[in-house]
Amino acid sequence: MLFLYRLFVGILEIELCGIYPEKVLDLCANNKISIWNIRFVKGKISCFITVRDFKKLPKIFKKQGVRLHITKKQGLPFFVDRYKHRFGIVA
């Protein structure tokens, strides 16, 4: 059930780079932003987040000195955006 919800809402894989990216994870937890599958890779933190929660992140990132990179986009919103001009594929 959770898989279908994430499929319809959209999922982003992001990387956090900076001095203290762990602090951003703490702030996300305090602001009830759900992040899962957190991995520490080569000095960067890689994790997954929904598109709805991603829109809340600029308030948190303003003063932290941490950079954000989107590495992967999955889900229905990105599929629709990619094929919105090709109606024959949908039919």
CSV table of C-alpha atoms in Angstrom, one decimal:
chain,number,residue,atom,x,y,z
A,1,MET,CA,0.0,0.0,0.0
A,2,LEU,CA,2.8,2.4,0.9
A,3,PHE,CA,4.5,1.5,-2.5
A,4,LEU,CA,1.4,2.6,-4.4
A,5,TYR,CA,1.2,5.9,-2.4
A,6,ARG,CA,4.8,6.7,-3.2
A,7,LEU,CA,4.3,5.8,-6.8
A,8,PHE,CA,1.4,8.2,-7.3
A,9,VAL,CA,2.9,11.0,-5.2
A,10,GLY,CA,6.4,10.7,-6.7
A,11,ILE,CA,9.8,9.9,-5.1
A,12,LEU,CA,13.1,11.8,-5.3
A,13,GLU,CA,16.5,10.4,-4.4
A,14,ILE,CA,18.6,13.2,-3.1
A,15,GLU,CA,22.2,13.7,-1.9
A,16,LEU,CA,23.1,16.1,0.9
A,17,CYS,CA,26.6,17.7,0.7
A,18,GLY,CA,28.1,20.1,3.1
A,19,ILE,CA,29.7,20.5,6.5
A,20,TYR,CA,27.1,18.9,8.7
A,21,PRO,CA,24.4,17.1,6.6
A,22,GLU,CA,23.4,15.2,9.7
A,23,LYS,CA,21.9,18.4,11.2
A,24,VAL,CA,19.5,18.7,8.3
A,25,LEU,CA,18.3,15.1,9.0
A,26,ASP,CA,17.6,16.1,12.5
A,27,LEU,CA,15.7,19.2,11.4
A,28,CYS,CA,13.7,17.1,8.9
A,29,ALA,CA,12.7,14.8,11.7
A,30,ASN,CA,11.6,17.7,13.9
A,31,ASN,CA,9.5,19.2,11.1
A,32,LYS,CA,7.8,15.8,10.3
A,33,ILE,CA,9.4,15.4,6.9
A,34,SER,CA,9.7,11.7,6.1
A,35,ILE,CA,13.1,10.5,4.8
A,36,TRP,CA,13.9,6.8,4.3
A,37,ASN,CA,16.7,4.5,3.1
A,38,ILE,CA,19.4,6.9,4.4
A,39,ARG,CA,23.0,5.9,3.3
A,40,PHE,CA,26.3,7.6,3.9
A,41,VAL,CA,28.4,7.5,0.7
A,42,LYS,CA,31.8,9.2,0.2
A,43,GLY,CA,31.1,12.1,2.6
A,44,LYS,CA,27.6,12.6,1.3
A,45,ILE,CA,24.2,11.4,2.6
A,46,SER,CA,21.9,9.8,0.1
A,47,CYS,CA,18.2,9.3,0.9
A,48,PHE,CA,14.7,9.2,-0.5
A,49,ILE,CA,11.9,11.7,0.0
A,50,THR,CA,8.5,12.3,-1.5
A,51,VAL,CA,7.8,15.3,-3.7
A,52,ARG,CA,5.3,16.8,-1.2
A,53,ASP,CA,8.0,16.8,1.5
A,54,PHE,CA,10.6,18.0,-0.9
A,55,LYS,CA,8.7,21.3,-1.3
A,56,LYS,CA,9.1,21.9,2.4
A,57,LEU,CA,12.9,21.7,2.3
A,58,PRO,CA,13.9,25.2,1.2
A,59,LYS,CA,12.9,26.6,4.6
A,60,ILE,CA,15.2,24.1,6.3
A,61,PHE,CA,18.2,24.5,3.9
A,62,LYS,CA,18.3,28.3,4.0
A,63,LYS,CA,20.7,28.7,6.9
A,64,GLN,CA,22.4,25.3,7.1
A,65,GLY,CA,25.1,25.5,4.5
A,66,VAL,CA,24.2,22.2,3.0
A,67,ARG,CA,23.7,21.6,-0.7
A,68,LEU,CA,21.1,19.4,-2.2
A,69,HIS,CA,21.4,17.4,-5.4
A,70,ILE,CA,18.5,15.3,-7.0
A,71,THR,CA,20.0,12.1,-8.4
A,72,LYS,CA,16.9,10.1,-9.4
A,73,LYS,CA,13.2,10.9,-10.0
A,74,GLN,CA,10.5,8.1,-9.9
A,75,GLY,CA,6.8,8.0,-9.9
A,76,LEU,CA,3.7,9.1,-11.8
A,77,PRO,CA,4.2,12.9,-11.8
A,78,PHE,CA,7.5,12.6,-13.6
A,79,PHE,CA,6.2,10.0,-16.1
A,80,VAL,CA,3.3,12.2,-17.0
A,81,ASP,CA,5.6,15.2,-17.3
A,82,ARG,CA,7.9,13.3,-19.7
A,83,TYR,CA,5.1,12.1,-22.0
A,84,LYS,CA,2.6,15.0,-21.8
A,85,HIS,CA,3.1,15.9,-25.4
A,86,ARG,CA,2.9,12.4,-26.7
A,87,PHE,CA,-0.8,11.4,-26.4
A,88,GLY,CA,-0.4,8.3,-28.6
A,89,ILE,CA,1.8,6.6,-26.0
A,90,VAL,CA,-0.9,7.0,-23.4
A,91,ALA,CA,-3.7,5.7,-25.7
